[in-house]
PDB file of C-alpha atoms and ligand atoms in Angstrom:
ATOM      1  CA  MET A  10       0.000   0.000   0.000  1.00 98.00           C
ATOM      2  CA  MET A  11       1.252   3.465  -0.919  1.00 98.00           C
ATOM      3  CA  ILE A  12       0.192   6.572   0.960  1.00 98.00           C
ATOM      4  CA  LEU A  13       0.917  10.119  -0.151  1.00 98.00           C
ATOM      5  CA  VAL A  14       1.246  12.744   2.590  1.00 99.00           C
ATOM      6  CA  ILE A  15       0.651  16.272   1.316  1.00 99.00           C
ATOM      7  CA  ASN A  16       1.247  19.460   3.282  1.00 98.00           C
ATOM      8  CA  GLY A  17       0.217  22.876   2.068  1.00 98.00           C
ATOM      9  CA  PRO A  18       1.438  26.430   2.532  1.00 98.00           C
ATOM     10  CA  ASN A  19       3.718  27.400   5.410  1.00 97.00           C
ATOM     11  CA  LEU A  20       3.853  23.915   6.903  1.00 97.00           C
ATOM     12  CA  ASN A  21       7.526  23.830   5.876  1.00 97.00           C
ATOM     13  CA  MET A  22       7.917  26.466   8.636  1.00 95.00           C
ATOM     14  CA  LEU A  23       6.844  24.109  11.419  1.00 96.00           C
ATOM     15  CA  GLY A  24       8.937  24.485  14.557  1.00 92.00           C
ATOM     16  CA  ILE A  25      10.209  27.871  13.432  1.00 87.00           C
ATOM     17  CA  ARG A  26       7.295  30.144  14.398  1.00 79.00           C
ATOM     18  CA  GLU A  27       4.095  29.898  16.477  1.00 83.00           C
ATOM     19  CA  PRO A  28       5.209  26.869  18.563  1.00 84.00           C
ATOM     20  CA  GLU A  29       2.284  27.573  20.938  1.00 86.00           C
ATOM     21  CA  ILE A  30      -0.105  26.565  18.128  1.00 85.00           C
ATOM     22  CA  TYR A  31       1.852  24.088  16.014  1.00 85.00           C
ATOM     23  CA  GLY A  32       4.491  22.738  18.437  1.00 83.00           C
ATOM     24  CA  SER A  33       8.276  22.982  18.299  1.00 89.00           C
ATOM     25  CA  GLN A  34       9.013  20.071  15.970  1.00 94.00           C
ATOM     26  CA  THR A  35       9.996  20.762  12.373  1.00 97.00           C
ATOM     27  CA  TYR A  36       8.584  19.608   9.028  1.00 97.00           C
ATOM     28  CA  ASP A  37      11.491  17.151   8.735  1.00 97.00           C
ATOM     29  CA  ASP A  38      10.653  15.814  12.223  1.00 97.00           C
ATOM     30  CA  LEU A  39       7.066  15.317  11.051  1.00 98.00           C
ATOM     31  CA  CYS A  40       8.152  13.389   7.953  1.00 98.00           C
ATOM     32  CA  GLY A  41      10.536  11.258  10.039  1.00 98.00           C
ATOM     33  CA  LEU A  42       7.802  10.420  12.513  1.00 98.00           C
ATOM     34  CA  ILE A  43       5.397   9.378   9.754  1.00 98.00           C
ATOM     35  CA  GLU A  44       8.109   7.427   7.927  1.00 98.00           C
ATOM     36  CA  ASN A  45       8.961   5.405  11.065  1.00 98.00           C
ATOM     37  CA  HIS A  46       5.308   4.696  11.710  1.00 98.00           C
ATOM     38  CA  CYS A  47       4.698   3.577   8.136  1.00 98.00           C
ATOM     39  CA  GLU A  48       7.738   1.301   8.240  1.00 98.00           C
ATOM     40  CA  LYS A  49       6.379  -0.309  11.437  1.00 98.00           C
ATOM     41  CA  ILE A  50       2.993  -1.060   9.896  1.00 98.00           C
ATOM     42  CA  GLY A  51       4.360  -2.029   6.462  1.00 98.00           C
ATOM     43  CA  VAL A  52       3.040   0.901   4.428  1.00 98.00           C
ATOM     44  CA  ASP A  53       5.006   2.777   1.739  1.00 98.00           C
ATOM     45  CA  VAL A  54       4.886   6.545   2.008  1.00 98.00           C
ATOM     46  CA  GLU A  55       5.756   9.588  -0.092  1.00 98.00           C
ATOM     47  CA  PHE A  56       5.835  13.219   1.012  1.00 98.00           C
ATOM     48  CA  TYR A  57       5.023  16.438  -0.788  1.00 98.00           C
ATOM     49  CA  GLN A  58       4.906  20.014   0.474  1.00 98.00           C
ATOM     50  CA  SER A  59       4.161  23.133  -1.524  1.00 98.00           C
ATOM     51  CA  ASN A  60       3.116  26.707  -0.918  1.00 98.00           C
ATOM     52  CA  HIS A  61       1.385  26.833  -4.322  1.00 98.00           C
ATOM     53  CA  GLU A  62      -2.214  25.784  -4.873  1.00 98.00           C
ATOM     54  CA  GLY A  63      -1.763  24.623  -8.484  1.00 98.00           C
ATOM     55  CA  ASP A  64       1.262  22.515  -7.554  1.00 98.00           C
ATOM     56  CA  LEU A  65      -0.815  20.798  -4.871  1.00 99.00           C
ATOM     57  CA  VAL A  66      -3.529  20.099  -7.465  1.00 99.00           C
ATOM     58  CA  ASP A  67      -0.870  18.687  -9.835  1.00 98.00           C
ATOM     59  CA  ARG A  68       0.503  16.385  -7.119  1.00 98.00           C
ATOM     60  CA  ILE A  69      -2.962  15.068  -6.242  1.00 98.00           C
ATOM     61  CA  GLN A  70      -3.611  14.345  -9.923  1.00 98.00           C
ATOM     62  CA  GLN A  71      -0.255  12.541 -10.248  1.00 98.00           C
ATOM     63  CA  GLY A  72      -1.430  10.231  -7.468  1.00 98.00           C
ATOM     64  CA  TYR A  73      -4.165   8.847  -9.733  1.00 97.00           C
ATOM     65  CA  GLY A  74      -3.490   5.146 -10.287  1.00 95.00           C
ATOM     66  CA  GLU A  75      -0.283   5.429  -8.233  1.00 97.00           C
ATOM     67  CA  VAL A  76      -1.292   5.818  -4.590  1.00 98.00           C
ATOM     68  CA  ASP A  77      -3.907   4.071  -2.462  1.00 98.00           C
ATOM     69  CA  GLY A  78      -4.570   6.870  -0.007  1.00 98.00           C
ATOM     70  CA  ILE A  79      -3.823  10.528   0.599  1.00 98.00           C
ATOM     71  CA  VAL A  80      -3.248  12.294   3.919  1.00 99.00           C
ATOM     72  CA  ILE A  81      -3.561  16.023   3.371  1.00 99.00           C
ATOM     73  CA  ASN A  82      -3.114  19.104   5.502  1.00 98.00           C
ATOM     74  CA  PRO A  83      -3.980  21.827   2.991  1.00 98.00           C
ATOM     75  CA  GLY A  84      -3.023  24.601   5.457  1.00 98.00           C
ATOM     76  CA  ALA A  85      -4.822  27.863   4.720  1.00 98.00           C
ATOM     77  CA  TYR A  86      -6.111  26.468   1.373  1.00 98.00           C
ATOM     78  CA  THR A  87      -8.450  24.361   3.511  1.00 98.00           C
ATOM     79  CA  HIS A  88     -10.605  27.448   3.942  1.00 98.00           C
ATOM     80  CA  THR A  89     -10.450  28.810   0.396  1.00 98.00           C
ATOM     81  CA  SER A  90      -9.783  26.154  -2.217  1.00 98.00           C
ATOM     82  CA  VAL A  91     -12.511  24.606  -4.329  1.00 98.00           C
ATOM     83  CA  ALA A  92      -9.686  23.505  -6.684  1.00 98.00           C
ATOM     84  CA  LEU A  93      -8.235  21.156  -4.044  1.00 99.00           C
ATOM     85  CA  LEU A  94     -11.707  19.797  -3.271  1.00 98.00           C
ATOM     86  CA  ASP A  95     -12.290  19.154  -6.981  1.00 98.00           C
ATOM     87  CA  ALA A  96      -8.864  17.475  -7.281  1.00 98.00           C
ATOM     88  CA  VAL A  97      -9.493  14.932  -4.519  1.00 98.00           C
ATOM     89  CA  LYS A  98     -12.990  14.256  -5.839  1.00 98.00           C
ATOM     90  CA  THR A  99     -11.650  13.836  -9.384  1.00 98.00           C
ATOM     91  CA  VAL A 100      -8.972  11.283  -8.542  1.00 98.00           C
ATOM     92  CA  GLY A 101     -11.294   9.369  -6.191  1.00 98.00           C
ATOM     93  CA  ILE A 102      -8.421   8.333  -3.909  1.00 98.00           C
ATOM     94  CA  PRO A 103      -9.517   7.898  -0.258  1.00 98.00           C
ATOM     95  CA  THR A 104      -8.296  11.074   1.402  1.00 98.00           C
ATOM     96  CA  VAL A 105      -8.030  12.043   5.070  1.00 98.00           C
ATOM     97  CA  GLU A 106      -7.913  15.735   6.026  1.00 98.00           C
ATOM     98  CA  VAL A 107      -5.558  16.481   8.925  1.00 98.00           C
ATOM     99  CA  HIS A 108      -5.011  19.641  10.965  1.00 98.00           C
ATOM    100  CA  ILE A 109      -2.411  20.014  13.675  1.00 97.00           C
ATOM    101  CA  SER A 110      -4.522  22.574  15.525  1.00 97.00           C
ATOM    102  CA  ASP A 111      -8.301  22.524  15.801  1.00 98.00           C
ATOM    103  CA  PRO A 112      -9.453  25.170  13.313  1.00 98.00           C
ATOM    104  CA  ASP A 113     -12.991  25.027  14.745  1.00 97.00           C
ATOM    105  CA  THR A 114     -11.772  26.621  17.981  1.00 97.00           C
ATOM    106  CA  ARG A 115      -9.916  29.459  16.238  1.00 96.00           C
ATOM    107  CA  GLU A 116     -11.038  32.380  14.032  1.00 96.00           C
ATOM    108  CA  GLU A 117     -14.447  32.178  12.305  1.00 97.00           C
ATOM    109  CA  PHE A 118     -12.866  31.952   8.836  1.00 97.00           C
ATOM    110  CA  ARG A 119     -11.100  28.713   9.796  1.00 98.00           C
ATOM    111  CA  LYS A 120     -14.409  26.943  10.486  1.00 97.00           C
ATOM    112  CA  ILE A 121     -15.072  26.428   6.775  1.00 98.00           C
ATOM    113  CA  SER A 122     -13.323  23.513   5.073  1.00 98.00           C
ATOM    114  CA  TYR A 123     -13.980  22.957   1.390  1.00 98.00           C
ATOM    115  CA  ILE A 124     -11.797  19.871   1.091  1.00 98.00           C
ATOM    116  CA  ARG A 125     -13.703  18.129   3.902  1.00 98.00           C
ATOM    117  CA  LEU A 126     -16.530  17.482   1.418  1.00 98.00           C
ATOM    118  CA  GLY A 127     -14.200  15.211  -0.587  1.00 98.00           C
ATOM    119  CA  CYS A 128     -12.545  13.444   2.347  1.00 98.00           C
ATOM    120  CA  VAL A 129     -13.405  10.162   4.040  1.00 98.00           C
ATOM    121  CA  LYS A 130     -12.355  11.538   7.434  1.00 98.00           C
ATOM    122  CA  THR A 131     -11.120  14.675   9.184  1.00 98.00           C
ATOM    123  CA  ILE A 132      -8.679  14.584  12.117  1.00 98.00           C
ATOM    124  CA  LYS A 133      -7.936  17.853  13.917  1.00 98.00           C
ATOM    125  CA  GLY A 134      -6.329  19.153  17.069  1.00 97.00           C
ATOM    126  CA  LEU A 135      -4.133  16.128  17.788  1.00 97.00           C
ATOM    127  CA  GLY A 136      -0.804  17.642  16.722  1.00 96.00           C
ATOM    128  CA  PHE A 137       1.493  15.381  14.681  1.00 97.00           C
ATOM    129  CA  GLN A 138      -0.321  12.308  16.051  1.00 98.00           C
ATOM    130  CA  GLY A 139      -3.208  13.193  13.737  1.00 98.00           C
ATOM    131  CA  TYR A 140      -1.087  12.257  10.690  1.00 98.00           C
ATOM    132  CA  LEU A 141      -0.311   8.830  12.194  1.00 98.00           C
ATOM    133  CA  ASP A 142      -3.993   8.251  12.971  1.00 98.00           C
ATOM    134  CA  ALA A 143      -4.825   9.212   9.379  1.00 98.00           C
ATOM    135  CA  VAL A 144      -2.298   6.681   8.032  1.00 98.00           C
ATOM    136  CA  ASP A 145      -3.764   3.986  10.321  1.00 98.00           C
ATOM    137  CA  PHE A 146      -7.278   4.822   9.160  1.00 98.00           C
ATOM    138  CA  LEU A 147      -6.308   4.462   5.492  1.00 98.00           C
ATOM    139  CA  ALA A 148      -4.236   1.323   6.130  1.00 98.00           C
ATOM    140  CA  LYS A 149      -7.172  -0.379   7.819  1.00 95.00           C
ATOM    141  CA  GLY A 150      -9.440   0.571   4.929  1.00 83.00           C
ATOM    142  CA  ASN A 151     -12.307   1.740   7.137  1.00 58.00           C
TER     143      ASN A 151
HETATM  144  O1  CA2 B  20      -3.868  23.322  12.131  1.00 67.60           O
HETATM  145  C1  CA2 B  20      -3.473  23.125  10.976  1.00 67.60           C
HETATM  146  O2  CA2 B  20      -2.807  22.147  10.662  1.00 67.60           O
HETATM  147  C2  CA2 B  20      -3.779  24.168   9.895  1.00 67.60           C
HETATM  148  O3  CA2 B  20      -4.068  23.468   8.688  1.00 67.60           O
HETATM  149  C3  CA2 B  20      -2.505  24.993   9.727  1.00 67.60           C
HETATM  150  C4  CA2 B  20      -2.660  26.161   8.756  1.00 67.60           C
HETATM  151  C5  CA2 B  20      -3.886  26.994   9.096  1.00 67.60           C
HETATM  152  O4  CA2 B  20      -4.075  27.978   8.103  1.00 67.60           O
HETATM  153  C6  CA2 B  20      -5.123  26.133   9.203  1.00 67.60           C
HETATM  154  O5  CA2 B  20      -6.213  26.967   9.577  1.00 67.60           O
HETATM  155  C7  CA2 B  20      -4.963  25.043  10.237  1.00 67.60           C
HETATM  156  C8  CA2 B  20      -1.446  27.083   8.819  1.00 67.60           C
HETATM  157  C9  CA2 B  20      -0.146  26.411   8.668  1.00 67.60           C
HETATM  158  C10 CA2 B  20       0.914  27.411   9.005  1.00 67.60           C
HETATM  159  O6  CA2 B  20       1.984  26.706   9.539  1.00 67.60           O
HETATM  160  C11 CA2 B  20       2.892  27.394  10.261  1.00 67.60           C
HETATM  161  C12 CA2 B  20       3.889  26.641  10.805  1.00 67.60           C
HETATM  162  C13 CA2 B  20       4.829  27.253  11.585  1.00 67.60           C
HETATM  163  C14 CA2 B  20       4.798  28.599  11.783  1.00 67.60           C
HETATM  164  C15 CA2 B  20       3.799  29.355  11.235  1.00 67.60           C
HETATM  165  C16 CA2 B  20       2.837  28.738  10.449  1.00 67.60           C
END
């Protein structure tokens, strides 16, 4: 099984600013954590991060026929992007939406998620653990 983990804008800055919201671990720490977990449960994993909406759409499309599941934290595009919603719906790959913080407890504008409508599950507010739970969810196929 191959899982693609996609992170959107500014998530490459993890650990550098706003540790009170996103923790003090870096993007590389996050990838390492997921990689170790996937190795333990026998799942192959690929990572992609971009600050550009169209590049994220391109990467989702490239997953068609190649990956069995997508874990995505679209960052701020969560709250604005119909293009990302359309991309996950178009490829039809089971996709789990993950947020490190809980956007529902923050500003009003973070309460809307477009991509949620195309996802099989949303995990929020669990820090990096949310990515591991998303992988487990996809690996179990339920
Ligand atoms: O909680 C999450 O994972 C978010 O998807 C993170 C996004 C935010 O726009 C969403 O509402 C919730 C922002 C990611 C910004 O990441 C940073 C990392 C380090 C320092 C500053 C920003």
